[in-house]
Short mmCIF file of C-alpha atoms in Angstrom, two decimals:
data_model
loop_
_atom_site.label_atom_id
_atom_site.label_comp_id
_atom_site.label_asym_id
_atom_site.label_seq_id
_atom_site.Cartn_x
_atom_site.Cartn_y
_atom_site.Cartn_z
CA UNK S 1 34.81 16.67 -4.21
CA UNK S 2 35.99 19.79 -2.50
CA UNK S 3 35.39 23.36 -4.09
CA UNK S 4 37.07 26.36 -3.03
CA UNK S 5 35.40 29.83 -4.43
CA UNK S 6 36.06 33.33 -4.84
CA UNK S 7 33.86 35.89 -5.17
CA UNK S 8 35.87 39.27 -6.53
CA UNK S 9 39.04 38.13 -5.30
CA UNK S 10 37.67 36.98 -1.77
CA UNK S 11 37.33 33.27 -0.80
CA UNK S 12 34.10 32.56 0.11
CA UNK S 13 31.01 30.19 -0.17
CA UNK S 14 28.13 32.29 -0.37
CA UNK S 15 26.93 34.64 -2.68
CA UNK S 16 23.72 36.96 -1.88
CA UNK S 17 20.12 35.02 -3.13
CA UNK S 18 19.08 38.50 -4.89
CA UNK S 19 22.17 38.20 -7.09
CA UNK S 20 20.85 38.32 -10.93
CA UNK S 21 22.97 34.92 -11.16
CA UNK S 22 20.53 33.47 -8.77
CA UNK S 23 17.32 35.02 -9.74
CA UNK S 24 17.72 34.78 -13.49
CA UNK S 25 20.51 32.77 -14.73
CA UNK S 26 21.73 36.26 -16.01
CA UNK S 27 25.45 35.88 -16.81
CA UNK S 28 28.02 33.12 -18.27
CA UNK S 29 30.78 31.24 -17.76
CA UNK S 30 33.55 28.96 -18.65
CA UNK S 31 35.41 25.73 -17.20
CA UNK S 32 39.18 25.56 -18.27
CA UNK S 33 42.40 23.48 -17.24
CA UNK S 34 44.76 24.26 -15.13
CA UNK S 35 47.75 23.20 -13.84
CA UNK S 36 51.62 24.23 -12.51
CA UNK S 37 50.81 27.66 -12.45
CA UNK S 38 49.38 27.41 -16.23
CA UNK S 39 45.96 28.12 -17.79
CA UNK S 40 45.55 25.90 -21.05
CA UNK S 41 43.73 27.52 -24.17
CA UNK S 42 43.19 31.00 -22.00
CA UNK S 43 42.50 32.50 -25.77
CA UNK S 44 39.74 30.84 -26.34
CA UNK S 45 38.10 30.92 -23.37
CA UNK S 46 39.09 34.85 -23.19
CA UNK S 47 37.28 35.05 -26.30
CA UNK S 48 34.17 33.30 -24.53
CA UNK S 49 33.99 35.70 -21.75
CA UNK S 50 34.77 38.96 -23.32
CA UNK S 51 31.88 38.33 -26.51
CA UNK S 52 29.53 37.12 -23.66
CA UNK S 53 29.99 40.05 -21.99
CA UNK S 54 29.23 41.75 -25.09
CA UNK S 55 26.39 39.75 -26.13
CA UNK S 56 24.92 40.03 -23.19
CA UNK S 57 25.00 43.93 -22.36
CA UNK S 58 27.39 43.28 -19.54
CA UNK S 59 30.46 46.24 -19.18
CA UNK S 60 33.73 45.49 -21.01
CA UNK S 61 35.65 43.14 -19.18
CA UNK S 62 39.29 43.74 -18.33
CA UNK S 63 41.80 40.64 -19.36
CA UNK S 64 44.51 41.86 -16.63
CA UNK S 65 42.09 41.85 -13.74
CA UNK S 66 40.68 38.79 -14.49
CA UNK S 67 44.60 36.38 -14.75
CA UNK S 68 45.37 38.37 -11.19
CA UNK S 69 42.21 36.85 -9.73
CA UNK S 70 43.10 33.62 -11.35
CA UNK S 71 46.53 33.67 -10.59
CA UNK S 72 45.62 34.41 -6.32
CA UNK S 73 42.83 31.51 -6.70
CA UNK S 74 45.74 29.03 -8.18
CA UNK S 75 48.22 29.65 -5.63
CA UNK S 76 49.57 26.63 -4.45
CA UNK S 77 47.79 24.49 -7.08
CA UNK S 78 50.47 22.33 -8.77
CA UNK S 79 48.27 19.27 -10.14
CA UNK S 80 46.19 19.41 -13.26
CA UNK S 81 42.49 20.90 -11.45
CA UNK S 82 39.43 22.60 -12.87
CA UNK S 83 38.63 26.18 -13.08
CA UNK S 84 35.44 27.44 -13.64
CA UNK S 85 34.91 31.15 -14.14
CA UNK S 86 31.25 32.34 -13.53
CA UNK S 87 30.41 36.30 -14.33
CA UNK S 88 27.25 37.45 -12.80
CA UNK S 89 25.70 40.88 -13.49
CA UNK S 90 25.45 41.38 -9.80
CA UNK S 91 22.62 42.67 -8.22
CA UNK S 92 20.00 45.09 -8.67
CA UNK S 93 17.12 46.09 -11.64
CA UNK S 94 13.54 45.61 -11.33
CA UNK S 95 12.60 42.23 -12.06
CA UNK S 96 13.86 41.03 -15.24
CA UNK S 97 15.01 44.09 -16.09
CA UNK S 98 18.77 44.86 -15.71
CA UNK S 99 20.08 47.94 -13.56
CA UNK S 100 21.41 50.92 -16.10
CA UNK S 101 24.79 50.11 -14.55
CA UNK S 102 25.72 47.00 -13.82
CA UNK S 103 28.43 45.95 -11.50
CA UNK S 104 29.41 42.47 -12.73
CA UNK S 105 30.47 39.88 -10.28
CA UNK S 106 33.36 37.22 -10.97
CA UNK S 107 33.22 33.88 -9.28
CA UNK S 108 36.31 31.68 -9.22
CA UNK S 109 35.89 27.86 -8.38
CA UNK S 110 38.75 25.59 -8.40
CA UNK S 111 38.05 21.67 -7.71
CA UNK S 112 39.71 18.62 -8.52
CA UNK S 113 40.27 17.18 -12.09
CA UNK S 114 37.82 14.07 -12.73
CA UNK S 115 40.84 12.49 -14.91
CA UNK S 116 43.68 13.36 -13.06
CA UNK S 117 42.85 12.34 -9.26
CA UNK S 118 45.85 9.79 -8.64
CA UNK S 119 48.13 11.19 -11.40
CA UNK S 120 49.67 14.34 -12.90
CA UNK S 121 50.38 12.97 -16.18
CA UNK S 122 48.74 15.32 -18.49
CA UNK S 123 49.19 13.46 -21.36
CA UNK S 124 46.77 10.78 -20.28
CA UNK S 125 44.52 10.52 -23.25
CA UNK S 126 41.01 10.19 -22.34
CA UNK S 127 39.51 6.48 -22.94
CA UNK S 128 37.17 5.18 -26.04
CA UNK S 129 33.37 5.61 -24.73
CA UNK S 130 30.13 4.24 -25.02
CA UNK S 131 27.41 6.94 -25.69
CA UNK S 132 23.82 7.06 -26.71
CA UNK S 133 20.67 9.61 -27.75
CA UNK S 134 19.50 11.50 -25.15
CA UNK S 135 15.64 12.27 -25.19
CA UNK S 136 16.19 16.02 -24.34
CA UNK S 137 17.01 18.61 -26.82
CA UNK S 138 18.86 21.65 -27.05
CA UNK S 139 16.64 24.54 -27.33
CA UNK S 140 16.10 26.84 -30.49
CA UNK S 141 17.43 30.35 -29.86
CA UNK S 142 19.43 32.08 -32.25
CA UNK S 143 19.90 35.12 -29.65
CA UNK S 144 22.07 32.76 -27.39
CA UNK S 145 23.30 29.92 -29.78
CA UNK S 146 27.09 29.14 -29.49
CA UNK S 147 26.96 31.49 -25.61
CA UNK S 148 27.80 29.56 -22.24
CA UNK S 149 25.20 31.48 -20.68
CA UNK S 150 24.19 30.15 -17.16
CA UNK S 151 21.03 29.01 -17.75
CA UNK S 152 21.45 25.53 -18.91
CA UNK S 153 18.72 23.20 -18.09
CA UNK S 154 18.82 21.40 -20.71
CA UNK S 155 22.02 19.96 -20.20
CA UNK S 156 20.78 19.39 -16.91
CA UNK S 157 18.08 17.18 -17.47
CA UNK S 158 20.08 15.23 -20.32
CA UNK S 159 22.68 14.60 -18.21
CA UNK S 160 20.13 13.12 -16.10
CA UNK S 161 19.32 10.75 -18.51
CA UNK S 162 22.74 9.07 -18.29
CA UNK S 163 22.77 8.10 -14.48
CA UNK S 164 22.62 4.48 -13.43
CA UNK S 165 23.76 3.41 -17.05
CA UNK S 166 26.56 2.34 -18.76
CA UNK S 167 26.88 5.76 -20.75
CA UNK S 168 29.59 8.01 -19.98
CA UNK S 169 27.61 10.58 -22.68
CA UNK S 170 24.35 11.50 -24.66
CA UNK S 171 24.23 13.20 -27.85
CA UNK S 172 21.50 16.09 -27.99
CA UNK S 173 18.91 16.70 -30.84
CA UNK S 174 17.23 19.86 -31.15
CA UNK S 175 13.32 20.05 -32.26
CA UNK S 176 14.24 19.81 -35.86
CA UNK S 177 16.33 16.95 -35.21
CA UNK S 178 19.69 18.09 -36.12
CA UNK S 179 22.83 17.10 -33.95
CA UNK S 180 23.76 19.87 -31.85
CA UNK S 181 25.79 18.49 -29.33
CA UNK S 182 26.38 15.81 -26.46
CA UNK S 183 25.28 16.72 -22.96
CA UNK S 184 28.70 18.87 -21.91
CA UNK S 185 30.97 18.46 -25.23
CA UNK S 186 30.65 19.45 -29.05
CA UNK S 187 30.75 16.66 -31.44
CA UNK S 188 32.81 16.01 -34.22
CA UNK S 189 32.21 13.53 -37.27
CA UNK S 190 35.53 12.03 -39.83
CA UNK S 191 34.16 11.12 -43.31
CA UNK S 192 37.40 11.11 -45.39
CA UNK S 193 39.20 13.85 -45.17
CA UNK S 194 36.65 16.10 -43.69
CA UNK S 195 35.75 16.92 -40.23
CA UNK S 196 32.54 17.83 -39.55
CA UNK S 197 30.72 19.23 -36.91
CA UNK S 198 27.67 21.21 -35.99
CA UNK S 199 26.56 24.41 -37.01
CA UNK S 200 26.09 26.17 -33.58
CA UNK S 201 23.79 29.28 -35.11
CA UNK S 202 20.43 28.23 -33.82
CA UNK S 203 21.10 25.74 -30.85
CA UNK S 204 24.30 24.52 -28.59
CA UNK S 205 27.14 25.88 -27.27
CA UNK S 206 30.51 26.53 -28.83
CA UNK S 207 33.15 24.53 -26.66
CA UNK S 208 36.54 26.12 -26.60
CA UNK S 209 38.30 22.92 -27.76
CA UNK S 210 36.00 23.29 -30.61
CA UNK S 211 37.02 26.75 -31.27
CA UNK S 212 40.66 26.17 -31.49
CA UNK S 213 40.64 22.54 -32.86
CA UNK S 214 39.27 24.24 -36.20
CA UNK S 215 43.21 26.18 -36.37
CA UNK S 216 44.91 22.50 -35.76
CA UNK S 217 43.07 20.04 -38.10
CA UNK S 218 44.29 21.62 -41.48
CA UNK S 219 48.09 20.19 -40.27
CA UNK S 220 46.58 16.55 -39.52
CA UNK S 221 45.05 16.61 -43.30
CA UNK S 222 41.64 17.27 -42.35
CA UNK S 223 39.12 19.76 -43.85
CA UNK S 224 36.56 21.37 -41.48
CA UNK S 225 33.25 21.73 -42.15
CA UNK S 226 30.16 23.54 -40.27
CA UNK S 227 26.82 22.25 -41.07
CA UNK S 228 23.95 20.71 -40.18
CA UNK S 229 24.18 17.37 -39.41
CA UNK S 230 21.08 14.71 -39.34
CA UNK S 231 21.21 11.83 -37.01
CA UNK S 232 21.47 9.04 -39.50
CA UNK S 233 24.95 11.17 -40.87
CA UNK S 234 26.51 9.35 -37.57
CA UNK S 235 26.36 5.85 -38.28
CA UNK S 236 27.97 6.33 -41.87
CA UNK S 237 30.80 8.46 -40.41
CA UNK S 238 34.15 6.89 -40.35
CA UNK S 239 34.85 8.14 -37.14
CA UNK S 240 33.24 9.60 -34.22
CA UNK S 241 34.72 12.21 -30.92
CA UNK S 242 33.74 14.59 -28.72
CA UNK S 243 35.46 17.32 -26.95
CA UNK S 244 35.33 19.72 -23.93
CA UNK S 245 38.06 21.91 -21.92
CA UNK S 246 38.33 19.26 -19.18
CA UNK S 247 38.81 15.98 -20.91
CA UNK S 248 39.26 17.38 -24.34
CA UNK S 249 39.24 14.92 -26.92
CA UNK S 250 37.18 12.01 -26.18
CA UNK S 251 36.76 9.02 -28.82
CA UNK S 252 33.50 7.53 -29.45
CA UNK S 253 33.56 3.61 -30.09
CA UNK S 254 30.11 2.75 -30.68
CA UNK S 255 26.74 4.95 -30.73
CA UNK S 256 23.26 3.32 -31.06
CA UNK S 257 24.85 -0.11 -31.82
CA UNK S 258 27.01 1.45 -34.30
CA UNK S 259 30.73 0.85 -33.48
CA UNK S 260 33.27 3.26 -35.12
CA UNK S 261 37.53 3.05 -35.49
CA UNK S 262 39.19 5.35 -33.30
CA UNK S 263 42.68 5.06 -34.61
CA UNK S 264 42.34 8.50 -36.89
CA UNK S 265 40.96 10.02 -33.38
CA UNK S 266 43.73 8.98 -31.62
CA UNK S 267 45.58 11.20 -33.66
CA UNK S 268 43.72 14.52 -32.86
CA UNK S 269 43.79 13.57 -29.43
CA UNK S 270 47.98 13.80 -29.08
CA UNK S 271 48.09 16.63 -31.48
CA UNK S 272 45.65 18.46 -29.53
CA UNK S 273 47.02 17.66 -26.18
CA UNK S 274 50.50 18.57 -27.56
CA UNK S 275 49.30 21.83 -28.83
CA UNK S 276 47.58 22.60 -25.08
CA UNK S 277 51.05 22.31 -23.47
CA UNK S 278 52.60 24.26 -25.97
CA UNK S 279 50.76 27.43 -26.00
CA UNK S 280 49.77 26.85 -22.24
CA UNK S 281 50.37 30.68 -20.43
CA UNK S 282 51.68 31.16 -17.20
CA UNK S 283 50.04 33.39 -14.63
CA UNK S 284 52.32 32.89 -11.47
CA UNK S 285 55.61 31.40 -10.67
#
């Protein structure tokens, strides 16, 4: 799959080996959906960069500068691709500590959609799946729950887990044994009328889907609920789904021999693709 990159507005491959990015993992990112000149849920994943910026120490980012570099790096995109956005704190400090004043780095990547290779249709809904446990867990660290910080490892070697079987994802435990997440979505459990999904205070990351679904469920008759969730919670759920910017909402038909009804998921799934073309912006003509 062919990647093109940016680095500060200039398209290039490389970026310097005693960048911060590559020496410490010290910055974030996000991975949105683009396509026709339009950036779906740029809120939310506005929201991610600017607090991660904040969390992190990094200077204030500017929204404007950011759509302009997004807007060159789209040019001449018209199908549905991926765009990941990768802030770096640049170069510089001594060791692991940070330079007084940083001079953050922005990395564009555009590459082709994984659903969307022989059609455009954007309101293919993405299939039932299969998924399991994954042995890995999510690490315990309040002081970067919930961030999409670029250190993640973990996901890494979960993800790991899944190649040469029949899993298309792996739900992640952390060492107390609470649900936290699958390998590169949130998760999301129907009992009744409630929705529930993880609290993402101590482990995890919080997906952007995740962060906006919370606005759309209240119209489909569902209450939403943060909390912990054990692993036996799953198999008495009614219904089971997971969700990330890419594919967004992704129905889960059976977990550890448990098989669950995806009709009630089917319904989040148009109502949330609906609501992405909706209140999709445009950054170019």
């Amino acid at each position: 799959m062919s990647v093109r990159s940016w680095v500060d507005g200039q398209e290039q491959n490389h970026l310097e080996v005693l960048d911060r990015a590559v020496q410490y993992g010290d910055g974030f990112f996000t991975t949105m959906l683009s396509a026709e000149g339009q950036l779906y849920n740029w809120s939310a994943h506005w929201r991610r960069l600017s607090e991660s910026a904040s969390r992190l120490g990094f200077p204030e980012m500017e929204e404007q500068s950011v759509l302009q570099q997004l807007a060159q790096a789209l040019t001449g995109n018209e199908r549905p691709v991926v765009v990941k956005v990768i802030v770096s704190r640049g170069l510089g400090g001594i060791g692991y500590q940070p330079p007084v004043e940083a001079k953050p780095r922005i990395i564009i990547q555009v590459s082709q959609h994984p659903l969307y290779k022989k059609t455009a249709d954007m309101t293919e809904m993405h299939p039932a799946m299969v998924v399991t446990l994954c042995k890995s867990v999510c690490a315990i660290n309040p002081q970067l729950a919930g961030m999409k910080h670029l250190n993640r490892l973990e996901n890494v070697l979960a993800r790991a887990e899944l190649i040469g079987t029949e899993f298309a994802e792996g739900i992640m435990l952390n060492a107390r044994q609470q649900v936290i997440s699958a390998t590169q979505s949130n998760v999301f459990l129907i009992k009744g009328q409630q929705l529930v999904t993880p609290k993402l205070i101590d482990s995890g990351v919080e997906g952007t889907t995740r962060c906006q679904l919370r606005f759309l469920v209240e119209s489909l008759g569902l209450e939403w609920i943060e909390r912990e969730v054990a692993l036996e919670e799953i198999r008495d759920a009614d219904g089971l789904f997971l969700s990330n910017a890419v594919r967004g909402i992704m129905p889960v038909k059976e977990f550890m021999n448990t098989k669950f009804a995806v009709e009630r998921v089917v319904e989040i799934q148009q109502a949330w693709l609906e609501w992405q073309q909706n209140n999709a912006i445009r950054i170019r003509e």
